[in-house]
PDB file of C-alpha atoms and ligand atoms in Angstrom:
ATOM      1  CA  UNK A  21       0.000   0.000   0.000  1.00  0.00           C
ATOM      2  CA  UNK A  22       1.253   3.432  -1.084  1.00  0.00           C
ATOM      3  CA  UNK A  23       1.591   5.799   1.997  1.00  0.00           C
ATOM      4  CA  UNK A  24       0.610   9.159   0.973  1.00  0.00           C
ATOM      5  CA  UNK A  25       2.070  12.131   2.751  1.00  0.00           C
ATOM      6  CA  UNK A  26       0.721  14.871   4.944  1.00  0.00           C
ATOM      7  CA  UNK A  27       1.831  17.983   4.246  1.00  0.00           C
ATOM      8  CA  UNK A  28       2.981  18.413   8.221  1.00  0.00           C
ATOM      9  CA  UNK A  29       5.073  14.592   7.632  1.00  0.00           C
ATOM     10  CA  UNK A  30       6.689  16.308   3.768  1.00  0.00           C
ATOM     11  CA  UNK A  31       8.152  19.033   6.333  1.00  0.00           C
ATOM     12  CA  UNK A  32       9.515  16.516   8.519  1.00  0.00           C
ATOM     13  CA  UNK A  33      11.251  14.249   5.820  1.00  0.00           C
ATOM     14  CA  UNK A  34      12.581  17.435   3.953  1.00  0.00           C
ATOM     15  CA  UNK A  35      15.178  17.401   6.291  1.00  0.00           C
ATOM     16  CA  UNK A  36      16.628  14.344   6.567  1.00  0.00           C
ATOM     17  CA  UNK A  37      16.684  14.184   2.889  1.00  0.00           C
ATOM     18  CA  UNK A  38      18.752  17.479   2.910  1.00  0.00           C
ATOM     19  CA  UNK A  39      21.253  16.153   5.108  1.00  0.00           C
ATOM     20  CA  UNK A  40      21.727  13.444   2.392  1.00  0.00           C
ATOM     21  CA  UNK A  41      21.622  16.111  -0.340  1.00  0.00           C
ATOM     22  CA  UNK A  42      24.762  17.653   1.598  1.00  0.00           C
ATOM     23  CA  UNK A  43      26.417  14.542   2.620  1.00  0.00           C
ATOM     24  CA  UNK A  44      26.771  13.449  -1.101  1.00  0.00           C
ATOM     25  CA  UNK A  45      28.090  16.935  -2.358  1.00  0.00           C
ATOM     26  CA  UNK A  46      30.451  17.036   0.885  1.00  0.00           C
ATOM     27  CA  UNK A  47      31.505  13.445  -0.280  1.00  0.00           C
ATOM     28  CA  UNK A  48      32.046  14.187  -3.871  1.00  0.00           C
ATOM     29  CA  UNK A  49      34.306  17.353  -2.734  1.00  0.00           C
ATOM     30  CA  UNK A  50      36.590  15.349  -0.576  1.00  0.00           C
ATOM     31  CA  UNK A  51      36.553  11.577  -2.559  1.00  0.00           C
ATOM     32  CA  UNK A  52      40.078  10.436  -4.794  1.00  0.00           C
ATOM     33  CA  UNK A  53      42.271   7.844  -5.644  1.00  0.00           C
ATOM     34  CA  UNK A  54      43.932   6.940  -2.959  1.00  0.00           C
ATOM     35  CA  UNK A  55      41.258   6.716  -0.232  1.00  0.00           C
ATOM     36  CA  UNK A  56      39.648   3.277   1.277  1.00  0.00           C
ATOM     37  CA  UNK A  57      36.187   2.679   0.696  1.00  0.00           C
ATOM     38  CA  UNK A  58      35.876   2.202   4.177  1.00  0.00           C
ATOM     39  CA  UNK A  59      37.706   5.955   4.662  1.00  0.00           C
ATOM     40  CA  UNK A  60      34.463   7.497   2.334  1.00  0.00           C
ATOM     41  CA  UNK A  61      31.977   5.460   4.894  1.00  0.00           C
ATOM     42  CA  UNK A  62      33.482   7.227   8.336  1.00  0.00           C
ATOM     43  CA  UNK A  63      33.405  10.730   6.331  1.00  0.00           C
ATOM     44  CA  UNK A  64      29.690   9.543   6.118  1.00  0.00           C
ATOM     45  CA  UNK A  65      28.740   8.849   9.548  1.00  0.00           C
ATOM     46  CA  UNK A  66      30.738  11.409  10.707  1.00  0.00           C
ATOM     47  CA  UNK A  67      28.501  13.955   8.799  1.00  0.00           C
ATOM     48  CA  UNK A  68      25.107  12.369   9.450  1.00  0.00           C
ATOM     49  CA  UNK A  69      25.868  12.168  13.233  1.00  0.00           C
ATOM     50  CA  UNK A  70      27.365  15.661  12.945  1.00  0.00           C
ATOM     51  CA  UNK A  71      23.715  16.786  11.420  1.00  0.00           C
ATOM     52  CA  UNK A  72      21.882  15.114  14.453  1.00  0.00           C
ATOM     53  CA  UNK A  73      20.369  12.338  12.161  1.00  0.00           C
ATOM     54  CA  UNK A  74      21.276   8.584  11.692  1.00  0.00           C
ATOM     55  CA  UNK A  75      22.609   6.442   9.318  1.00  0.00           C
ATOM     56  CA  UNK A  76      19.597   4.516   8.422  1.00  0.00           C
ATOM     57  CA  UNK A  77      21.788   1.704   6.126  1.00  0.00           C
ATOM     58  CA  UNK A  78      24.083   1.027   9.686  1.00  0.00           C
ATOM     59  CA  UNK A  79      22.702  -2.215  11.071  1.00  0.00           C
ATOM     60  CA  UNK A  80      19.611  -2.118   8.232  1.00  0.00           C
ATOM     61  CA  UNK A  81      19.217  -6.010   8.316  1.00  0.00           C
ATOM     62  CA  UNK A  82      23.313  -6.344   9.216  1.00  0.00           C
ATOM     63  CA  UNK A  83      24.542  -4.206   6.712  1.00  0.00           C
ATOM     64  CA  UNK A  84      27.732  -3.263   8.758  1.00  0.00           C
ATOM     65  CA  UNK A  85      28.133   0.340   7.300  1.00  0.00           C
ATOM     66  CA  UNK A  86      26.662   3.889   6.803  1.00  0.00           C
ATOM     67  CA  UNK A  87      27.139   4.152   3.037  1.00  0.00           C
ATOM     68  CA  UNK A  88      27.254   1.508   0.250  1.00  0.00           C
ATOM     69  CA  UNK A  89      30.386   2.227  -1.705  1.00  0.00           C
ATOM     70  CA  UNK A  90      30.291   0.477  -5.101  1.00  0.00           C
ATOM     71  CA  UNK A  91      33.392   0.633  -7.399  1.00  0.00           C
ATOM     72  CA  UNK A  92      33.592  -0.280 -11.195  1.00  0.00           C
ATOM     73  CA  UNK A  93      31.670  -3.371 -11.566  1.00  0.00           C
ATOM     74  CA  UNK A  94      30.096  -3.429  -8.301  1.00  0.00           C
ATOM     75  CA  UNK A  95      26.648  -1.793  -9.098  1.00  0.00           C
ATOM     76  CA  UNK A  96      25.232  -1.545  -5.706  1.00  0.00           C
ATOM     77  CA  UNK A  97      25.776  -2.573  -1.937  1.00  0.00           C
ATOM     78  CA  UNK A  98      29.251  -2.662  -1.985  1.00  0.00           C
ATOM     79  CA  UNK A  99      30.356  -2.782   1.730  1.00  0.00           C
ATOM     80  CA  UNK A 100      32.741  -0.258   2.486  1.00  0.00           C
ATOM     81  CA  UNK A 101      36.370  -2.117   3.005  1.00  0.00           C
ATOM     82  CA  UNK A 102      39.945  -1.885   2.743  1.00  0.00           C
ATOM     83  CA  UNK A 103      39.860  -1.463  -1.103  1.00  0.00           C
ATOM     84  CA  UNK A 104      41.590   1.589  -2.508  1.00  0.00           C
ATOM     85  CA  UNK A 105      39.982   3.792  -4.711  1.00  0.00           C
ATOM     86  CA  UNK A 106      42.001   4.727  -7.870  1.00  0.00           C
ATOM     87  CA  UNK A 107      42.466   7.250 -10.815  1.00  0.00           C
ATOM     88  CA  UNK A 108      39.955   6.020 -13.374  1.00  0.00           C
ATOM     89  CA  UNK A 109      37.737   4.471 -10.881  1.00  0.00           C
ATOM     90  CA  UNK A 110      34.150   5.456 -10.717  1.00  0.00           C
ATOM     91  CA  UNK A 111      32.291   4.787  -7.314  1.00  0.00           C
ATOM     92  CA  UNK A 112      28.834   4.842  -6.138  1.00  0.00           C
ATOM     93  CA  UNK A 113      28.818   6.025  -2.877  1.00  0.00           C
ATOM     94  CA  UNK A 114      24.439   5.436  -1.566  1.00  0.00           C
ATOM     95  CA  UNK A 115      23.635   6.899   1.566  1.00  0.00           C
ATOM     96  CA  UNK A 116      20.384   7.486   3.873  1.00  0.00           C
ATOM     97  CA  UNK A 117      19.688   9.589   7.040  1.00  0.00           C
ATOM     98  CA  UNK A 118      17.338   9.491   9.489  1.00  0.00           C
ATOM     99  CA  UNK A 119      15.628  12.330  11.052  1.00  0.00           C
ATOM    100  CA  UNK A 120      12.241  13.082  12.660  1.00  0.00           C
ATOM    101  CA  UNK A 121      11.131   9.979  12.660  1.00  0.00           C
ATOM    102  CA  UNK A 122      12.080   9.915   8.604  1.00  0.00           C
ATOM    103  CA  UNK A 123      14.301   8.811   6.471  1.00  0.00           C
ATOM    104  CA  UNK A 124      16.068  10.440   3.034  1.00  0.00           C
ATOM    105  CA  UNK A 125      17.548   8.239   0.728  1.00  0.00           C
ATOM    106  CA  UNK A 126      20.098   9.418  -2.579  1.00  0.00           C
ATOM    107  CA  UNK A 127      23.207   8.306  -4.277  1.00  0.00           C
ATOM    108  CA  UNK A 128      25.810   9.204  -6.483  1.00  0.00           C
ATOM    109  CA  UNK A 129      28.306   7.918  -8.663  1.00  0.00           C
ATOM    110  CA  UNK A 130      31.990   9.966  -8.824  1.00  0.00           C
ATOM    111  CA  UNK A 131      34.750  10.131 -11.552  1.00  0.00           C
ATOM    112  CA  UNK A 132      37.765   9.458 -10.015  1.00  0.00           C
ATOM    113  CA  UNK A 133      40.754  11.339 -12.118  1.00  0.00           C
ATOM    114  CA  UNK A 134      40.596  10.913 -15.531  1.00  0.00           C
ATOM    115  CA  UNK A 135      38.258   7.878 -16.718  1.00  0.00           C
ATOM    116  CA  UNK A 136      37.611   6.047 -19.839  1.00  0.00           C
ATOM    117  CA  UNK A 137      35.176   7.593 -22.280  1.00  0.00           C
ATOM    118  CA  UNK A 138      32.587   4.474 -21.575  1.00  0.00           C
ATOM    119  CA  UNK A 139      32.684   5.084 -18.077  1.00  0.00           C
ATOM    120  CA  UNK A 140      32.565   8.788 -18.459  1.00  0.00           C
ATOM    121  CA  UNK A 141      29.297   8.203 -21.035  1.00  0.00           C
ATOM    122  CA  UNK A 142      28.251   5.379 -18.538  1.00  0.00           C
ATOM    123  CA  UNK A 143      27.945   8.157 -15.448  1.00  0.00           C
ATOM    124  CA  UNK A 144      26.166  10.566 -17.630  1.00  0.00           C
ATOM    125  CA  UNK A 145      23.905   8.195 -19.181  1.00  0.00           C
ATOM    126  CA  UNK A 146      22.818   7.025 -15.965  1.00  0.00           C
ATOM    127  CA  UNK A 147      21.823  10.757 -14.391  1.00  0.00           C
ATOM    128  CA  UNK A 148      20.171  11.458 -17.658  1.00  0.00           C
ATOM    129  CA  UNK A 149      17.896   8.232 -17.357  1.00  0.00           C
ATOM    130  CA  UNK A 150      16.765   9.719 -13.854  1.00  0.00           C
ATOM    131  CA  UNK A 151      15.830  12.979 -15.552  1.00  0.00           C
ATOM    132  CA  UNK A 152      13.854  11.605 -18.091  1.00  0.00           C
ATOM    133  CA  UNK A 153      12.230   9.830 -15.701  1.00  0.00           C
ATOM    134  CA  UNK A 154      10.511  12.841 -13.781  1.00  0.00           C
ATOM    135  CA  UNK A 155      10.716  15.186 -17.016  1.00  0.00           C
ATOM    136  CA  UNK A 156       6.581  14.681 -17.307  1.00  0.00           C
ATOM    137  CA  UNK A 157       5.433  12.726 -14.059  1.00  0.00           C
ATOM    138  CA  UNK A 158       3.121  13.738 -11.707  1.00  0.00           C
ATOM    139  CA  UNK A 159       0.190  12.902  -9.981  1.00  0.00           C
ATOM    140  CA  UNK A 160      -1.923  10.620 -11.594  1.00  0.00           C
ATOM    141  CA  UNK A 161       1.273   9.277 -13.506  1.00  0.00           C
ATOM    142  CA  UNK A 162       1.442   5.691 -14.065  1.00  0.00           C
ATOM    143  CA  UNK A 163       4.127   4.129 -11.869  1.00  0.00           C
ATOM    144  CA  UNK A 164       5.773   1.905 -14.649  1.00  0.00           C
ATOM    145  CA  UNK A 165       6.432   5.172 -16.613  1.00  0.00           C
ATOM    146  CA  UNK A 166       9.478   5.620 -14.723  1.00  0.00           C
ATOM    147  CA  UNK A 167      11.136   2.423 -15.886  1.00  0.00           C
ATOM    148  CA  UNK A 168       9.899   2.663 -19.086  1.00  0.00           C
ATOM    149  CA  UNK A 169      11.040   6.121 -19.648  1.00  0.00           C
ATOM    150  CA  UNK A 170      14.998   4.391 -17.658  1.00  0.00           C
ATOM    151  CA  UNK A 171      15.062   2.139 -19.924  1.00  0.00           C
ATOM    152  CA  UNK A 172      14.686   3.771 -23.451  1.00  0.00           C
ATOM    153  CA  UNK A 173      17.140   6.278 -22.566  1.00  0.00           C
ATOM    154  CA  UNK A 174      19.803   3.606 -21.203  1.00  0.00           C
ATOM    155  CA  UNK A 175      19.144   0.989 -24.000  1.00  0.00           C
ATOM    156  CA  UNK A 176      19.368   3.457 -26.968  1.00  0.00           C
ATOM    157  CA  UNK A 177      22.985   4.469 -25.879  1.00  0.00           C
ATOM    158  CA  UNK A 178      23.972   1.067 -25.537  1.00  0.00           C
ATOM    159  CA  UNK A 179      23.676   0.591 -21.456  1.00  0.00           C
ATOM    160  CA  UNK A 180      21.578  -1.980 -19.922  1.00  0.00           C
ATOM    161  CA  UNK A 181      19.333  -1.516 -16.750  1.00  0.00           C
ATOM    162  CA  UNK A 182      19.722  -4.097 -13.678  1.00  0.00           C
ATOM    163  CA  UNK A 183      16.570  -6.070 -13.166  1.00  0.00           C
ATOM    164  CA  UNK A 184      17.431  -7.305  -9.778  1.00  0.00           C
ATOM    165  CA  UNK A 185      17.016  -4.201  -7.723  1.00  0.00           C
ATOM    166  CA  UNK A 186      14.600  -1.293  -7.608  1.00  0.00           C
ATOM    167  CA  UNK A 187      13.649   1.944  -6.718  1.00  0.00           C
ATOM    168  CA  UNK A 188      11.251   2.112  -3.386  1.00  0.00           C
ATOM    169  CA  UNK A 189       8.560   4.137  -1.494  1.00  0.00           C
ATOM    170  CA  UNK A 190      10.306   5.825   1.942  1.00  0.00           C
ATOM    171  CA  UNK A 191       8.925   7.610   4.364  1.00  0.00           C
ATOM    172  CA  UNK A 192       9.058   6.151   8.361  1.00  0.00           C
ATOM    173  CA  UNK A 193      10.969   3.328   6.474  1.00  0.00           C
ATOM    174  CA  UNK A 194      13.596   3.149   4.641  1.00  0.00           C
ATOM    175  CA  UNK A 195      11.917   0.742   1.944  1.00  0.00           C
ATOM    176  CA  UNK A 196       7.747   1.436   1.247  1.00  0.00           C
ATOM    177  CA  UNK A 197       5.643   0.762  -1.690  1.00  0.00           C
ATOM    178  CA  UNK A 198       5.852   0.755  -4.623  1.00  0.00           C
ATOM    179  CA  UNK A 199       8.534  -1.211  -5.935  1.00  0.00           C
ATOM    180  CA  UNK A 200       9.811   1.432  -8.683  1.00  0.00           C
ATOM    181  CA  UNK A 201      11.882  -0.640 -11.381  1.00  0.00           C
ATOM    182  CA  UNK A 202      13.899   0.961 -14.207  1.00  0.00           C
ATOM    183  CA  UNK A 203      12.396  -1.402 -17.055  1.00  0.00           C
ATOM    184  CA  UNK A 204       8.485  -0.840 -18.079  1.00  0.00           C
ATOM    185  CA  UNK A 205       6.085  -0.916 -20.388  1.00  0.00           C
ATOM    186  CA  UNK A 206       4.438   2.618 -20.951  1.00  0.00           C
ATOM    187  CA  UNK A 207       0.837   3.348 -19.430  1.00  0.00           C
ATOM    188  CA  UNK A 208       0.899   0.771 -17.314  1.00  0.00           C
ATOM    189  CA  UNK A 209       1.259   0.399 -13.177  1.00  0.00           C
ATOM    190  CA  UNK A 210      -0.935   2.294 -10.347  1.00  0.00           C
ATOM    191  CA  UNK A 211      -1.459   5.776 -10.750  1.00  0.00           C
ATOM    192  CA  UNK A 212       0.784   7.631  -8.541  1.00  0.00           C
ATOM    193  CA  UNK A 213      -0.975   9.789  -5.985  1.00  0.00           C
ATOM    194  CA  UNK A 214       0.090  13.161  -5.021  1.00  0.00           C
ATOM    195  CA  UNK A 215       2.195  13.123  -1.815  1.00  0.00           C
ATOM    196  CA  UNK A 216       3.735  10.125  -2.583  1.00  0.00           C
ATOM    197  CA  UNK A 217       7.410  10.093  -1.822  1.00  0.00           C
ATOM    198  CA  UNK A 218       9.548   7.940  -4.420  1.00  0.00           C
ATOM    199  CA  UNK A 219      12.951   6.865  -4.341  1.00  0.00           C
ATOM    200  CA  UNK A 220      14.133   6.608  -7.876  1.00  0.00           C
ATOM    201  CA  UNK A 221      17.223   5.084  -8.724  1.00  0.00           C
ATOM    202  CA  UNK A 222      18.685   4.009 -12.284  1.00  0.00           C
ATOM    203  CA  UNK A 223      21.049   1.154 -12.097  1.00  0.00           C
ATOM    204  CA  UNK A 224      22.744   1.079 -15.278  1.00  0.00           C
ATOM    205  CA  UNK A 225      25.458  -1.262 -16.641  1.00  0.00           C
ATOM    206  CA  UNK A 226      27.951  -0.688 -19.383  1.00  0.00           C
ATOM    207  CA  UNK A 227      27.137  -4.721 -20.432  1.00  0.00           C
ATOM    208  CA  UNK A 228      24.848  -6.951 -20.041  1.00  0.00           C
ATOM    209  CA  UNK A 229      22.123  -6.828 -16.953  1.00  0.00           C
ATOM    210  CA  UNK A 230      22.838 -10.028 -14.969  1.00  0.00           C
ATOM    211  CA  UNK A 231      24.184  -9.518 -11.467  1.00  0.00           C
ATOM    212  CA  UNK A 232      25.494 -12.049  -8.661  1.00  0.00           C
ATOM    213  CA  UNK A 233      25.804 -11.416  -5.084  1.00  0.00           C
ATOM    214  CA  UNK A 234      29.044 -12.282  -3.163  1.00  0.00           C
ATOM    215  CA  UNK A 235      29.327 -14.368  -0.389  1.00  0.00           C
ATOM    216  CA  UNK A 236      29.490 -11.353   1.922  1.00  0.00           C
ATOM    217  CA  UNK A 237      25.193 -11.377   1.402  1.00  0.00           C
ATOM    218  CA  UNK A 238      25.716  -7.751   0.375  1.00  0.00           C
ATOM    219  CA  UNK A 239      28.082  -6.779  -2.529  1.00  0.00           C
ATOM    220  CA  UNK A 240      25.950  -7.015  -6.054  1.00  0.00           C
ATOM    221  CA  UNK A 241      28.900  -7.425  -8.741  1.00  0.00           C
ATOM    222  CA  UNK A 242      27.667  -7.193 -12.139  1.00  0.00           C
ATOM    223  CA  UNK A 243      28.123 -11.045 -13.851  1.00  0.00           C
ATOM    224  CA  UNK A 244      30.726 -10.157 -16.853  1.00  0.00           C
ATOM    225  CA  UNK A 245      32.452  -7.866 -14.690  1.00  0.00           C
ATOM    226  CA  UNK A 246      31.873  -4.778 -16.404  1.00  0.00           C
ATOM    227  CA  UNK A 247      30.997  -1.347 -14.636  1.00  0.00           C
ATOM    228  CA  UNK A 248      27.551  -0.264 -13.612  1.00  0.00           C
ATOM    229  CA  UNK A 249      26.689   3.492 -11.971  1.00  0.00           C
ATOM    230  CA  UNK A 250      23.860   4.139  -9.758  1.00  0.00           C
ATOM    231  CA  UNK A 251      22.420   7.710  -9.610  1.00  0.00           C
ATOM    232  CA  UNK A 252      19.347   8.037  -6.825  1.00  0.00           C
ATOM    233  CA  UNK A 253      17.477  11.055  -5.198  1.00  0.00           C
ATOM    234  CA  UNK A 254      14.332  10.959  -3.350  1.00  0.00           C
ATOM    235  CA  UNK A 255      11.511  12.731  -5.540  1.00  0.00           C
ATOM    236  CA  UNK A 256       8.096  14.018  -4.242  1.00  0.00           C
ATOM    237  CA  UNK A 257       5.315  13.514  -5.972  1.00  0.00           C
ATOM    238  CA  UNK A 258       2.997  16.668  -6.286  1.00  0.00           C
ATOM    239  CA  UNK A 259       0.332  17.789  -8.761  1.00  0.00           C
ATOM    240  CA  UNK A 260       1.972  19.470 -11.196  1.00  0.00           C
ATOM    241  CA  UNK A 261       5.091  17.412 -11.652  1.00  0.00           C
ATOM    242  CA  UNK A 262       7.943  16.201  -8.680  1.00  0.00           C
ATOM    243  CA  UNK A 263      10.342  18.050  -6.592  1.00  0.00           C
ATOM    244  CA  UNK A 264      13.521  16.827  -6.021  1.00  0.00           C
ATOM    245  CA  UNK A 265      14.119  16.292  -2.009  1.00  0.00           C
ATOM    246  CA  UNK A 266      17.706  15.348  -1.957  1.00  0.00           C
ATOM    247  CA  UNK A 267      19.137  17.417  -4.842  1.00  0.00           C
TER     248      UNK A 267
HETATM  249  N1  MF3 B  19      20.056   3.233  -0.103  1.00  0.00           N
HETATM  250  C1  MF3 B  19      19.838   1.847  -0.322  1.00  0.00           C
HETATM  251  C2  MF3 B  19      18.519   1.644  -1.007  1.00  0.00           C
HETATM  252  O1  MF3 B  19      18.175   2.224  -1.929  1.00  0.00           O
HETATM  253  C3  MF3 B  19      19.974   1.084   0.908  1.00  0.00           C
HETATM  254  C4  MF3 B  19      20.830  -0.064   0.725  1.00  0.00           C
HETATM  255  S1  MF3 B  19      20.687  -1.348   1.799  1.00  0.00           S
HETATM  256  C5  MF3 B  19      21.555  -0.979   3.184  1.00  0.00           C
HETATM  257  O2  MF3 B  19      17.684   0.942  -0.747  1.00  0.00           O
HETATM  258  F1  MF3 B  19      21.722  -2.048   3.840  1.00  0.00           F
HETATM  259  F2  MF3 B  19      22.664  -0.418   2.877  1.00  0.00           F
HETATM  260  F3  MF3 B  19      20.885  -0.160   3.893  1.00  0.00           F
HETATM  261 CO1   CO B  20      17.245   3.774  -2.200  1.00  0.00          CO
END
């Protein structure tokens, strides 16, 4: 069931989602090569407990960190370790904060130095499919136009969109209804209300789609080893089109 917002809980979850706004510009200022993913993930508690929220991903069902920091071809949940970021890496760093009883929800994926033109065009790609994606919805919009409007834009550069894992509802948690996929056929889905809050999140892979997940339970590595980017904000839903919460 879709939990539509009241207008007194949208002012509580605009902040949260701010903090997350800041925490991934904050990040992208200070990430480079050189760095630990696990470095990146105490820069990110350290600013959401330095905001007065939480990290909602630290403990969410074991996850043992405060950011997911995917490199290359690890599209999503990559647990922040000892690996070492480097020049032409490009790294998803997914983050959420909890505040007022709320939660905000975004992601990013960095260039690290100079990268390869299909990794460059990969990053790109991947924001643009989230913009197309909100260009015309609004209330009333059918849910599956988001995926269908990912997918087009990924496929016809080339890309591929993940099946495995989707955008979300959020709100008091971290995951709500609807399921929000990036792959859809047009006109079809429930009919978004107003004052629903969407998490919307293209996964996109330079290859093919097909993903495995590592023995760790977490870290989602795409199958041929190729790089995927992840680019996610958390969108509300209004009448006459979306505002973005977390950009
Ligand atoms: N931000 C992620 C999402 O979109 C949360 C990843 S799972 C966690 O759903 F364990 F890291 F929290
Ligand atoms: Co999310």
């Amino acid at each position: 069931m879709i939990h539509i917002k009241s207008e007194e809980e949208i002012e509580l979850l605009r902040e949260p989602c701010a903090i997350v706004r800041d925490c991934l510009s904050f990040i992208g200022e200070r990430i480079r090569a050189g760095m630990t993913t696990k470095e990146v993930d105490a820069l990110v508690y350290d600013f959401i407990k330095a905001s007065g929220a939480e990290p909602s991903c630290l403990g969410y069902y074991g996850f043992p960190a405060s950011a997911c920091v995917s490199v290359n071809e690890v599209v999503v949940h990559g647990i922040p370790d000892g690996r070492t970021i480097e020049e032409g890496d490009i790294v998803s760093v997914d983050l959420c904060a909890y505040k007022n009883g709320f939660h905000g929800d975004g992601a990013r994926t960095f260039l690290i130095g100079k990268v390869s033109e299909s990794r460059e065009k990969l990053v790109r790609v991947t924001e643009e499919c989230f913009f197309k994606a909100i260009e015309h919805l609004k209330a009333g919009s059918p849910l599956y136009d988001i995926g269908y409007e990912v997918q087009r834009h990924a496929e016809s550069n080339g890309f591929s969109v993940i099946r495995s894992y989707t955008g979300h509802g959020i709100g008091r948690d971290m995951h709500e209804d609807p399921s929000v996929p990036n792959f859809g056929r047009k006109g079809t889905g429930v009919r978004l209300p107003a004052n629903t809050v969407l998490c919307i999140e293209p996964m996109i892979a330079e290859g093919g789609f097909r993903v495995e997940v590592l023995d760790d339970g977490w870290t989602a590595v795409m199958r041929d080893r190729k790089s995927a980017a992840h680019y996610e904000n958390t969108v509300l839903v209004r009448e006459n089109g979306v505002e973005i919460l977390t950009l």
